[in-house]
Coordinates of N, CA and C in Angstrom, one line a residue:
Chain A
Q187 N 0.8 -1.2 0.0 CA 0.0 0.0 0.0 C 0.9 1.2 0.0
P188 N 0.4 2.4 -0.5 CA 1.2 3.6 -0.6 C 1.4 4.2 0.8
V189 N 2.6 4.8 0.9 CA 2.9 5.7 2.1 C 2.8 7.1 1.6
L190 N 2.1 8.0 2.3 CA 2.0 9.4 2.0 C 2.8 10.2 3.0
T191 N 3.7 11.0 2.4 CA 4.6 11.8 3.3 C 4.3 13.3 3.1
Q192 N 4.2 14.0 4.3 CA 3.9 15.4 4.3 C 4.9 16.1 5.3
P193 N 5.4 17.2 5.0 CA 6.1 18.0 6.0 C 5.2 18.3 7.1
P194 N 5.7 18.3 8.4 CA 4.9 18.6 9.5 C 4.3 20.0 9.6
S195 N 5.0 20.9 9.1 CA 4.5 22.3 9.3 C 5.0 23.2 8.3
T196 N 4.3 24.3 8.1 CA 4.7 25.4 7.2 C 4.0 26.7 7.7
S197 N 4.5 27.8 7.2 CA 3.8 29.1 7.5 C 3.8 30.0 6.3
A198 N 2.9 30.9 6.3 CA 2.8 31.8 5.2 C 2.1 33.1 5.7
S199 N 2.4 34.2 5.1 CA 1.9 35.5 5.5 C 0.5 35.7 4.9
L200 N -0.3 36.4 5.6 CA -1.7 36.8 5.1 C -1.6 37.4 3.7
G201 N -2.4 36.9 2.8 CA -2.4 37.4 1.4 C -1.3 36.8 0.5
A202 N -0.4 36.0 1.1 CA 0.6 35.4 0.3 C 0.0 34.0 -0.3
S203 N 0.9 33.3 -0.9 CA 0.6 31.9 -1.4 C 1.4 30.9 -0.8
V204 N 0.9 29.7 -0.7 CA 1.7 28.6 -0.1 C 1.3 27.3 -0.9
T205 N 2.3 26.4 -1.1 CA 2.1 25.1 -1.7 C 2.4 24.0 -0.7
L206 N 1.4 23.2 -0.4 CA 1.6 22.0 0.4 C 1.9 20.8 -0.4
T207 N 2.8 19.9 0.1 CA 3.2 18.8 -0.7 C 2.8 17.5 0.0
C208 N 2.4 16.6 -0.8 CA 2.1 15.2 -0.4 C 2.9 14.3 -1.4
T209 N 3.8 13.5 -0.8 CA 4.6 12.7 -1.7 C 4.3 11.2 -1.5
L210 N 3.9 10.5 -2.6 CA 3.6 9.1 -2.6 C 4.9 8.3 -2.6
S211 N 4.8 7.1 -2.0 CA 6.0 6.2 -2.0 C 6.2 5.7 -3.4
S212 N 7.4 5.2 -3.6 CA 7.9 4.8 -4.9 C 7.0 3.6 -5.5
G213 N 6.6 3.7 -6.7 CA 5.8 2.7 -7.4 C 4.3 3.1 -7.5
F214 N 4.0 4.2 -6.8 CA 2.6 4.6 -6.8 C 2.4 5.9 -7.6
D215 N 3.1 6.1 -8.7 CA 3.1 7.3 -9.5 C 1.7 7.7 -10.0
F216 N 0.9 6.7 -10.2 CA -0.4 7.0 -10.9 C -1.6 7.2 -9.9
Y217 N -1.2 7.2 -8.6 CA -2.3 7.2 -7.6 C -2.8 8.7 -7.5
K218 N -4.1 8.7 -7.3 CA -4.7 10.0 -6.9 C -4.8 10.1 -5.4
V219 N -4.7 11.4 -4.9 CA -4.8 11.6 -3.5 C -5.9 12.6 -3.2
D220 N -6.5 12.6 -2.1 CA -7.5 13.5 -1.6 C -6.9 14.4 -0.6
W221 N -7.2 15.7 -0.7 CA -6.8 16.7 0.3 C -7.9 17.0 1.3
Y222 N -7.6 17.1 2.6 CA -8.6 17.4 3.6 C -8.0 18.6 4.4
Q223 N -9.0 19.4 4.9 CA -8.6 20.5 5.7 C -9.2 20.3 7.1
Q224 N -8.5 20.5 8.2 CA -9.1 20.4 9.5 C -8.7 21.6 10.3
R225 N -9.7 22.4 10.5 CA -9.5 23.6 11.4 C -9.5 23.2 12.8
P226 N -8.8 24.1 13.6 CA -8.7 23.7 15.1 C -10.0 23.4 15.7
G227 N -10.1 22.2 16.4 CA -11.3 21.8 17.1 C -12.4 21.3 16.2
K228 N -12.2 21.2 15.0 CA -13.3 20.8 14.0 C -13.0 19.5 13.4
G229 N -14.1 18.9 12.8 CA -13.9 17.7 12.0 C -13.2 18.0 10.6
P230 N -12.6 17.1 10.0 CA -12.0 17.3 8.7 C -13.1 17.7 7.6
R231 N -12.6 18.3 6.5 CA -13.4 18.7 5.4 C -12.7 18.4 4.1
F232 N -13.4 17.7 3.2 CA -12.9 17.4 1.9 C -12.6 18.6 1.1
V233 N -11.4 18.7 0.6 CA -11.0 19.8 -0.3 C -11.1 19.5 -1.7
M234 N -10.4 18.5 -2.2 CA -10.5 18.1 -3.6 C -9.5 16.9 -3.8
R235 N -9.7 16.2 -4.9 CA -8.9 15.1 -5.3 C -7.9 15.5 -6.4
V236 N -6.7 15.0 -6.4 CA -5.7 15.3 -7.4 C -5.0 14.1 -7.9
G237 N -4.8 14.1 -9.2 CA -3.9 13.1 -9.9 C -2.8 13.8 -10.6
T238 N -2.1 13.1 -11.5 CA -1.1 13.7 -12.3 C -1.6 14.7 -13.3
G239 N -2.9 14.7 -13.6 CA -3.4 15.6 -14.6 C -4.1 16.8 -13.9
G240 N -4.0 16.9 -12.6 CA -4.6 18.0 -11.8 C -5.9 17.5 -11.1
I241 N -6.8 18.4 -10.9 CA -8.0 18.1 -10.1 C -8.8 16.9 -10.8
V242 N -9.3 16.1 -9.9 CA -10.2 15.0 -10.4 C -11.5 15.2 -9.7
G243 N -12.6 15.4 -10.5 CA -13.9 15.6 -10.0 C -14.1 17.0 -9.5
A244 N -15.0 17.2 -8.6 CA -15.3 18.5 -8.1 C -14.7 18.8 -6.7
K245 N -14.5 20.1 -6.4 CA -14.0 20.5 -5.1 C -15.1 20.2 -4.1
G246 N -14.7 20.1 -2.8 CA -15.6 20.0 -1.8 C -16.5 21.2 -1.6
D247 N -17.6 21.0 -1.0 CA -18.6 22.2 -0.8 C -17.9 23.3 -0.1
G248 N -18.1 24.5 -0.7 CA -17.6 25.7 -0.1 C -16.1 26.0 -0.2
I249 N -15.4 25.1 -0.9 CA -13.9 25.4 -1.0 C -13.7 26.5 -2.0
P250 N -13.1 27.6 -1.6 CA -12.9 28.8 -2.5 C -12.0 28.5 -3.7
D251 N -12.1 29.4 -4.7 CA -11.3 29.3 -5.9 C -9.8 29.5 -5.6
R252 N -9.5 30.0 -4.4 CA -8.1 30.3 -4.0 C -7.3 29.0 -3.9
F253 N -8.1 27.9 -3.7 CA -7.5 26.5 -3.5 C -7.4 25.8 -4.9
S254 N -6.2 25.3 -5.2 CA -6.0 24.6 -6.5 C -5.0 23.4 -6.2
V255 N -5.0 22.5 -7.1 CA -4.1 21.3 -7.0 C -3.4 21.1 -8.3
S256 N -2.3 20.3 -8.2 CA -1.5 19.9 -9.3 C -0.8 18.6 -8.9
G257 N -0.3 17.9 -9.9 CA 0.4 16.6 -9.6 C 1.5 16.4 -10.6
S258 N 2.6 15.8 -10.2 CA 3.7 15.5 -11.0 C 4.5 14.4 -10.4
G259 N 4.8 13.3 -11.1 CA 5.6 12.2 -10.5 C 4.9 11.7 -9.3
L260 N 5.6 11.7 -8.2 CA 5.1 11.2 -6.9 C 4.5 12.3 -6.1
N261 N 4.5 13.5 -6.5 CA 4.1 14.7 -5.7 C 2.6 15.1 -6.1
R262 N 1.9 15.3 -5.1 CA 0.5 15.9 -5.2 C 0.5 17.2 -4.4
L263 N 0.2 18.3 -5.1 CA 0.4 19.6 -4.5 C -1.0 20.3 -4.3
L264 N -1.1 21.0 -3.1 CA -2.2 21.8 -2.8 C -1.7 23.2 -2.7
T265 N -2.2 24.1 -3.5 CA -1.7 25.5 -3.5 C -2.9 26.4 -3.0
I266 N -2.6 27.3 -2.1 CA -3.6 28.2 -1.6 C -3.0 29.6 -1.9
N267 N -3.8 30.4 -2.6 CA -3.5 31.8 -3.0 C -4.2 32.7 -2.1
N268 N -3.6 33.9 -1.9 CA -4.3 35.0 -1.1 C -4.7 34.4 0.2
I269 N -3.8 33.9 1.0 CA -4.1 33.2 2.2 C -4.9 34.1 3.2
Q270 N -5.9 33.5 3.7 CA -6.8 34.2 4.7 C -6.6 33.6 6.1
E271 N -7.0 34.2 7.1 CA -6.8 33.7 8.5 C -7.6 32.4 8.7
E272 N -8.7 32.2 8.0 CA -9.4 31.0 8.2 C -8.8 29.8 7.5
D273 N -7.7 30.0 6.7 CA -7.0 28.9 6.1 C -6.0 28.2 7.1
E274 N -5.8 28.9 8.3 CA -4.9 28.2 9.3 C -5.6 27.0 9.8
S275 N -4.9 25.8 9.4 CA -5.5 24.5 9.6 C -4.4 23.5 9.5
D276 N -4.8 22.2 9.8 CA -4.0 21.1 9.5 C -4.6 20.5 8.2
Y277 N -3.7 20.2 7.3 CA -4.0 19.7 6.0 C -3.5 18.2 5.8
Y278 N -4.4 17.3 5.5 CA -4.0 15.9 5.3 C -4.3 15.5 3.9
C279 N -3.4 14.6 3.4 CA -3.7 13.9 2.1 C -4.0 12.5 2.4
G280 N -4.8 11.9 1.6 CA -5.2 10.5 1.8 C -5.4 9.8 0.5
A281 N -5.3 8.5 0.5 CA -5.5 7.7 -0.7 C -6.1 6.3 -0.4
D282 N -6.9 5.8 -1.3 CA -7.3 4.4 -1.1 C -6.5 3.5 -2.0
H283 N -6.4 2.3 -1.5 CA -5.6 1.2 -2.2 C -6.3 -0.1 -2.1
G284 N -6.6 -0.7 -3.2 CA -7.3 -1.9 -3.2 C -6.7 -3.0 -4.1
T285 N -6.6 -4.2 -3.6 CA -6.2 -5.3 -4.4 C -7.1 -6.5 -4.1
G286 N -7.9 -6.8 -5.1 CA -8.8 -7.9 -4.9 C -9.9 -7.5 -4.0
S287 N -10.1 -8.3 -2.9 CA -11.1 -8.0 -1.9 C -10.6 -7.2 -0.7
N288 N -9.3 -6.8 -0.8 CA -8.7 -6.1 0.3 C -8.5 -4.6 0.0
F289 N -9.2 -3.8 0.7 CA -9.1 -2.3 0.5 C -8.6 -1.7 1.8
V290 N -7.8 -0.7 1.6 CA -7.3 0.1 2.8 C -7.3 1.6 2.3
W291 N -7.5 2.5 3.3 CA -7.3 3.9 3.1 C -6.2 4.4 4.0
V292 N -5.3 5.2 3.4 CA -4.2 5.7 4.2 C -4.1 7.2 4.1
F293 N -3.6 7.8 5.2 CA -3.4 9.2 5.3 C -1.9 9.6 5.5
G294 N -1.6 10.8 5.0 CA -0.3 11.3 5.4 C -0.3 11.8 6.8
G295 N 0.8 12.2 7.4 CA 0.9 12.7 8.7 C 0.3 14.1 9.0
G296 N 0.0 14.8 7.9 CA -0.6 16.1 8.0 C 0.5 17.2 8.0
T297 N 0.1 18.4 7.5 CA 0.9 19.6 7.6 C 0.1 20.7 8.3
R298 N 0.7 21.3 9.3 CA 0.0 22.4 10.0 C 0.4 23.7 9.3
L299 N -0.5 24.4 8.8 CA -0.3 25.7 8.2 C -0.6 26.8 9.2
T300 N 0.4 27.6 9.4 CA 0.3 28.8 10.3 C 0.2 30.0 9.4
V301 N -0.8 30.8 9.7 CA -0.9 32.1 8.9 C -0.3 33.2 9.8
L302 N 0.7 33.9 9.2 CA 1.4 34.9 10.0 C 0.8 36.3 9.8
Chain B
E271 N -26.3 19.2 0.9 CA -25.1 18.4 0.7 C -25.2 17.1 1.6
G272 N -25.8 17.2 2.7 CA -25.8 16.0 3.6 C -25.1 16.3 4.9
Q273 N -25.5 15.5 5.9 CA -24.9 15.7 7.3 C -24.8 14.3 7.9
V274 N -23.8 14.2 8.8 CA -23.7 13.0 9.6 C -23.4 13.5 11.1
A275 N -23.9 12.7 12.0 CA -23.7 13.1 13.4 C -23.4 11.9 14.3
E276 N -22.3 11.9 14.9 CA -21.9 10.7 15.7 C -22.3 10.9 17.2
S277 N -22.5 9.7 17.8 CA -22.8 9.7 19.2 C -22.3 8.4 19.8
G278 N -22.3 8.3 21.2 CA -22.0 7.1 21.8 C -20.6 7.0 22.5
G279 N -19.8 8.1 22.3 CA -18.5 8.0 22.9 C -18.5 8.1 24.4
G280 N -17.4 7.9 25.0 CA -17.3 8.0 26.5 C -16.1 7.4 27.0
L281 N -16.1 7.2 28.4 CA -14.9 6.6 29.1 C -15.2 5.1 29.3
V282 N -14.2 4.3 28.9 CA -14.4 2.9 29.1 C -13.1 2.3 29.6
Q283 N -13.1 1.2 30.4 CA -11.9 0.6 30.9 C -11.3 -0.3 29.8
P284 N -10.0 -0.5 29.9 CA -9.4 -1.4 28.9 C -10.0 -2.8 29.0
G285 N -10.3 -3.4 27.8 CA -11.0 -4.6 27.8 C -12.5 -4.5 27.6
G286 N -13.0 -3.3 27.8 CA -14.4 -3.0 27.7 C -14.9 -2.9 26.3
A287 N -16.2 -2.6 26.2 CA -16.8 -2.4 24.9 C -17.6 -1.1 24.8
L288 N -17.8 -0.7 23.6 CA -18.6 0.5 23.3 C -19.2 0.4 21.9
R289 N -20.3 1.0 21.7 CA -20.9 1.0 20.4 C -21.2 2.5 20.0
L290 N -20.6 2.9 18.9 CA -20.8 4.2 18.4 C -21.9 4.2 17.3
S291 N -22.6 5.3 17.2 CA -23.6 5.4 16.2 C -23.4 6.7 15.4
C292 N -23.9 6.7 14.2 CA -23.8 7.8 13.3 C -25.2 8.0 12.6
A293 N -25.8 9.1 12.8 CA -27.1 9.4 12.1 C -26.8 10.2 10.9
A294 N -27.3 9.7 9.7 CA -27.1 10.4 8.4 C -28.4 11.1 8.0
S295 N -28.2 12.2 7.4 CA -29.4 12.9 6.9 C -29.1 13.8 5.7
E296 N -30.2 14.1 5.0 CA -30.1 15.0 3.8 C -29.3 14.4 2.6
F297 N -29.2 13.1 2.5 CA -28.6 12.5 1.3 C -29.2 11.1 1.3
S298 N -29.1 10.5 0.1 CA -29.6 9.1 -0.1 C -28.6 8.1 0.5
F299 N -28.8 7.7 1.8 CA -27.9 6.9 2.5 C -27.5 5.6 1.8
T300 N -28.5 5.0 1.2 CA -28.3 3.7 0.6 C -27.4 3.7 -0.6
T301 N -27.2 4.9 -1.1 CA -26.4 5.1 -2.4 C -24.9 5.1 -2.1
Y302 N -24.5 5.3 -0.8 CA -23.1 5.5 -0.5 C -22.5 4.5 0.5
E303 N -21.2 4.1 0.2 CA -20.5 3.5 1.3 C -20.2 4.4 2.4
M304 N -19.9 3.9 3.6 CA -19.7 4.7 4.8 C -18.4 4.2 5.5
A305 N -17.9 5.1 6.3 CA -16.6 4.7 7.0 C -16.5 5.4 8.3
W306 N -15.6 4.8 9.1 CA -15.2 5.4 10.4 C -13.7 5.8 10.2
V307 N -13.3 6.9 10.7 CA -11.9 7.4 10.7 C -11.7 7.9 12.1
R308 N -10.5 7.7 12.7 CA -10.3 8.2 14.1 C -9.0 9.0 14.1
Q309 N -8.9 9.8 15.2 CA -7.8 10.7 15.5 C -7.5 10.7 16.9
A310 N -6.3 10.1 17.3 CA -5.9 10.1 18.6 C -5.5 11.6 19.0
P311 N -5.6 11.9 20.3 CA -5.3 13.2 20.8 C -3.9 13.8 20.3
G312 N -4.0 14.9 19.5 CA -2.8 15.5 19.0 C -2.1 14.8 17.9
K313 N -2.8 13.8 17.3 CA -2.2 13.0 16.2 C -3.0 13.2 14.9
G314 N -2.6 12.4 13.9 CA -3.2 12.5 12.6 C -4.4 11.6 12.4
L315 N -4.9 11.6 11.2 CA -6.1 10.8 10.9 C -5.7 9.4 10.6
E316 N -6.6 8.4 11.1 CA -6.4 7.0 10.8 C -7.7 6.4 10.4
W317 N -7.7 5.8 9.2 CA -8.9 5.1 8.7 C -9.1 3.8 9.6
V318 N -10.3 3.6 9.9 CA -10.7 2.4 10.8 C -11.4 1.3 10.0
A319 N -12.5 1.7 9.4 CA -13.3 0.7 8.7 C -14.2 1.3 7.7
T320 N -14.6 0.5 6.7 CA -15.5 0.9 5.6 C -16.5 -0.2 5.4
I321 N -17.7 0.2 5.0 CA -18.8 -0.7 4.7 C -19.5 -0.3 3.4
N322 N -19.8 -1.3 2.6 CA -20.4 -1.0 1.3 C -21.9 -0.7 1.5
R323 N -22.6 -0.5 0.4 CA -23.9 0.1 0.5 C -24.9 -0.9 1.1
D324 N -24.8 -2.1 0.9 CA -25.8 -3.1 1.5 C -25.3 -3.8 2.7
G325 N -24.1 -3.5 3.1 CA -23.5 -4.1 4.3 C -22.9 -5.4 4.1
S326 N -22.7 -5.8 2.9 CA -22.2 -7.2 2.6 C -20.7 -7.2 2.6
E327 N -20.1 -6.1 2.4 CA -18.6 -6.0 2.3 C -18.0 -5.0 3.3
K328 N -17.1 -5.5 4.1 CA -16.5 -4.6 5.1 C -15.0 -4.7 5.1
H329 N -14.3 -3.6 5.4 CA -12.8 -3.6 5.4 C -12.4 -2.9 6.7
Y330 N -11.3 -3.4 7.3 CA -10.8 -2.9 8.5 C -9.3 -2.6 8.5
V331 N -8.9 -1.7 9.2 CA -7.4 -1.5 9.5 C -7.0 -2.7 10.3
D332 N -5.7 -3.2 10.1 CA -5.3 -4.4 10.8 C -5.4 -4.3 12.3
S333 N -5.2 -3.1 12.9 CA -5.1 -3.0 14.3 C -6.5 -3.2 15.0
V334 N -7.5 -3.2 14.3 CA -8.9 -3.4 14.9 C -9.6 -4.7 14.4
K335 N -9.0 -5.4 13.5 CA -9.6 -6.6 13.0 C -9.8 -7.6 14.1
G336 N -11.1 -8.1 14.1 CA -11.5 -9.1 15.1 C -12.0 -8.4 16.4
R337 N -11.8 -7.1 16.5 CA -12.3 -6.4 17.7 C -13.4 -5.4 17.4
F338 N -13.3 -4.8 16.2 CA -14.3 -3.8 15.8 C -15.2 -4.4 14.7
F339 N -16.4 -4.0 14.7 CA -17.4 -4.5 13.8 C -18.2 -3.4 13.3
I340 N -18.1 -3.0 12.0 CA -18.9 -2.0 11.4 C -20.2 -2.5 10.8
S341 N -21.3 -1.8 11.0 CA -22.6 -2.2 10.4 C -23.4 -1.0 10.1
R342 N -24.5 -1.2 9.4 CA -25.4 -0.1 9.0 C -26.8 -0.6 9.0
D343 N -27.7 0.3 9.2 CA -29.2 0.1 9.1 C -29.7 1.1 8.1
N344 N -29.9 0.6 6.9 CA -30.3 1.6 5.9 C -31.7 2.1 6.1
A345 N -32.6 1.4 6.8 CA -33.9 1.8 7.1 C -33.9 3.0 8.1
K346 N -32.9 3.0 8.9 CA -32.7 4.1 9.9 C -31.7 5.1 9.5
T347 N -31.1 4.9 8.3 CA -30.0 5.8 7.8 C -29.0 6.0 8.9
S348 N -28.5 4.9 9.4 CA -27.5 4.9 10.5 C -26.4 4.0 10.3
L349 N -25.2 4.4 10.8 CA -24.0 3.7 10.7 C -23.6 3.4 12.1
Y350 N -22.9 2.2 12.3 CA -22.5 1.8 13.7 C -21.1 1.2 13.6
V351 N -20.5 1.3 14.8 CA -19.3 0.4 15.0 C -19.3 -0.1 16.4
Q352 N -19.3 -1.4 16.5 CA -19.2 -2.1 17.8 C -17.7 -2.3 18.1
M353 N -17.2 -1.7 19.2 CA -15.8 -1.8 19.6 C -15.7 -2.7 20.8
N354 N -15.0 -3.8 20.7 CA -14.8 -4.8 21.8 C -13.3 -4.8 22.1
S355 N -13.1 -5.4 23.3 CA -11.7 -5.6 23.7 C -10.9 -4.3 23.6
L356 N -11.4 -3.2 24.0 CA -10.8 -1.9 23.8 C -9.5 -1.8 24.5
R357 N -8.5 -1.1 23.9 CA -7.2 -0.9 24.4 C -7.0 0.6 24.6
V358 N -6.0 0.9 25.4 CA -5.6 2.3 25.6 C -5.4 3.0 24.3
E359 N -4.7 2.4 23.4 CA -4.4 3.0 22.1 C -5.6 3.2 21.2
D360 N -6.7 2.8 21.6 CA -8.0 3.1 20.8 C -8.5 4.4 21.2
T361 N -8.0 5.1 22.2 CA -8.4 6.4 22.6 C -8.3 7.4 21.5
A362 N -9.4 8.0 21.1 CA -9.4 8.9 19.9 C -10.8 9.5 19.8
T363 N -10.8 10.5 18.9 CA -12.1 11.0 18.4 C -12.4 10.2 17.2
Y364 N -13.6 9.7 17.1 CA -14.1 8.8 16.0 C -15.0 9.6 15.2
Y365 N -14.7 9.7 13.9 CA -15.5 10.4 12.9 C -16.2 9.4 12.0
C366 N -17.5 9.7 11.7 CA -18.3 9.1 10.7 C -18.1 9.8 9.4
T367 N -18.0 9.2 8.3 CA -17.7 9.9 7.1 C -18.4 9.1 5.9
R368 N -18.8 9.9 4.9 CA -19.4 9.3 3.7 C -18.3 9.1 2.7
V369 N -18.4 8.0 2.0 CA -17.4 7.7 0.9 C -18.0 8.1 -0.4
N370 N -17.5 9.0 -1.1 CA -18.1 9.4 -2.4 C -17.7 8.4 -3.5
F371 N -18.3 8.6 -4.7 CA -18.1 7.6 -5.7 C -16.7 7.4 -6.2
G372 N -15.8 8.3 -5.9 CA -14.4 8.2 -6.2 C -13.6 7.6 -5.1
G373 N -14.2 7.4 -4.0 CA -13.5 6.8 -2.9 C -13.0 7.8 -1.8
A374 N -13.3 9.1 -2.0 CA -12.9 10.1 -1.0 C -13.9 10.2 0.1
F375 N -13.5 10.7 1.2 CA -14.4 10.9 2.4 C -14.9 12.4 2.3
D376 N -16.1 12.5 1.8 CA -16.6 13.9 1.4 C -17.5 14.5 2.4
I377 N -18.1 13.8 3.3 CA -18.9 14.4 4.4 C -18.4 13.8 5.7
W378 N -18.2 14.7 6.7 CA -17.6 14.3 8.0 C -18.5 14.9 9.1
G379 N -18.6 14.2 10.2 CA -19.2 14.7 11.4 C -18.3 15.5 12.3
Q380 N -18.7 15.8 13.4 CA -17.9 16.5 14.4 C -17.1 15.6 15.3
G381 N -17.5 14.3 15.2 CA -16.7 13.3 16.0 C -17.3 13.1 17.4
T382 N -16.9 11.9 17.9 CA -17.3 11.5 19.2 C -16.1 10.9 19.9
M383 N -15.8 11.4 21.1 CA -14.5 11.0 21.8 C -14.7 9.7 22.6
V384 N -13.7 8.8 22.4 CA -13.6 7.6 23.1 C -12.3 7.6 23.9
T385 N -12.5 7.4 25.2 CA -11.3 7.4 26.1 C -11.3 6.0 26.8
V386 N -10.2 5.3 26.5 CA -10.0 4.0 27.1 C -8.9 4.1 28.2
S387 N -9.4 4.0 29.5 CA -8.5 4.2 30.6 C -9.0 3.6 31.8
S388 N -8.1 3.2 32.7 CA -8.5 2.6 34.0 C -8.5 3.6 35.1

């Protein structure tokens, strides 16, 4: 099954842009990943799915246009433009992996975004 | 869009049991697979279990196999997880989530806290 690696933390200034990275383990180049946002004290929220060709399907409800994704090789990126205070959250990537009758879902360790 | 709401969390001793419930509303419950995801205090997300639309197929993370049992009642639009032989390491907030047609978890509840401690 894939392993998803995320840096533990990053920061960005109000109004700036930031790119969060989720790296798939070797051999899983064609996997799509899902991005989730978790604000402090809240449940997670689906952001969008990304493959090597970019967004797959629709964004989650209420996700602003400032959020976009891209993918290349083993990296699946979430970019936030014009960062707002409400973007300060933990961001997780996740993926499902199935072989035959055995399915698992895995998450990266999450990246905490601090807005300065 | 749809909503889910968890209940049933609490404090339980190691080796004890607990049943969590999730009430779904404002979407066609029988159309979707459902899942439980947990988050230990200060830690990341961990998938626990998934059930298909009619309840005939279930998948579990290795650490809960044989101890946790996911089920659903489509007539009541509800999802459940029976948790037996609970361990200290099962302490977490448990989230009910809908699995969309692509396999992503697209609707989440606020979670219910389970604490396993003596």
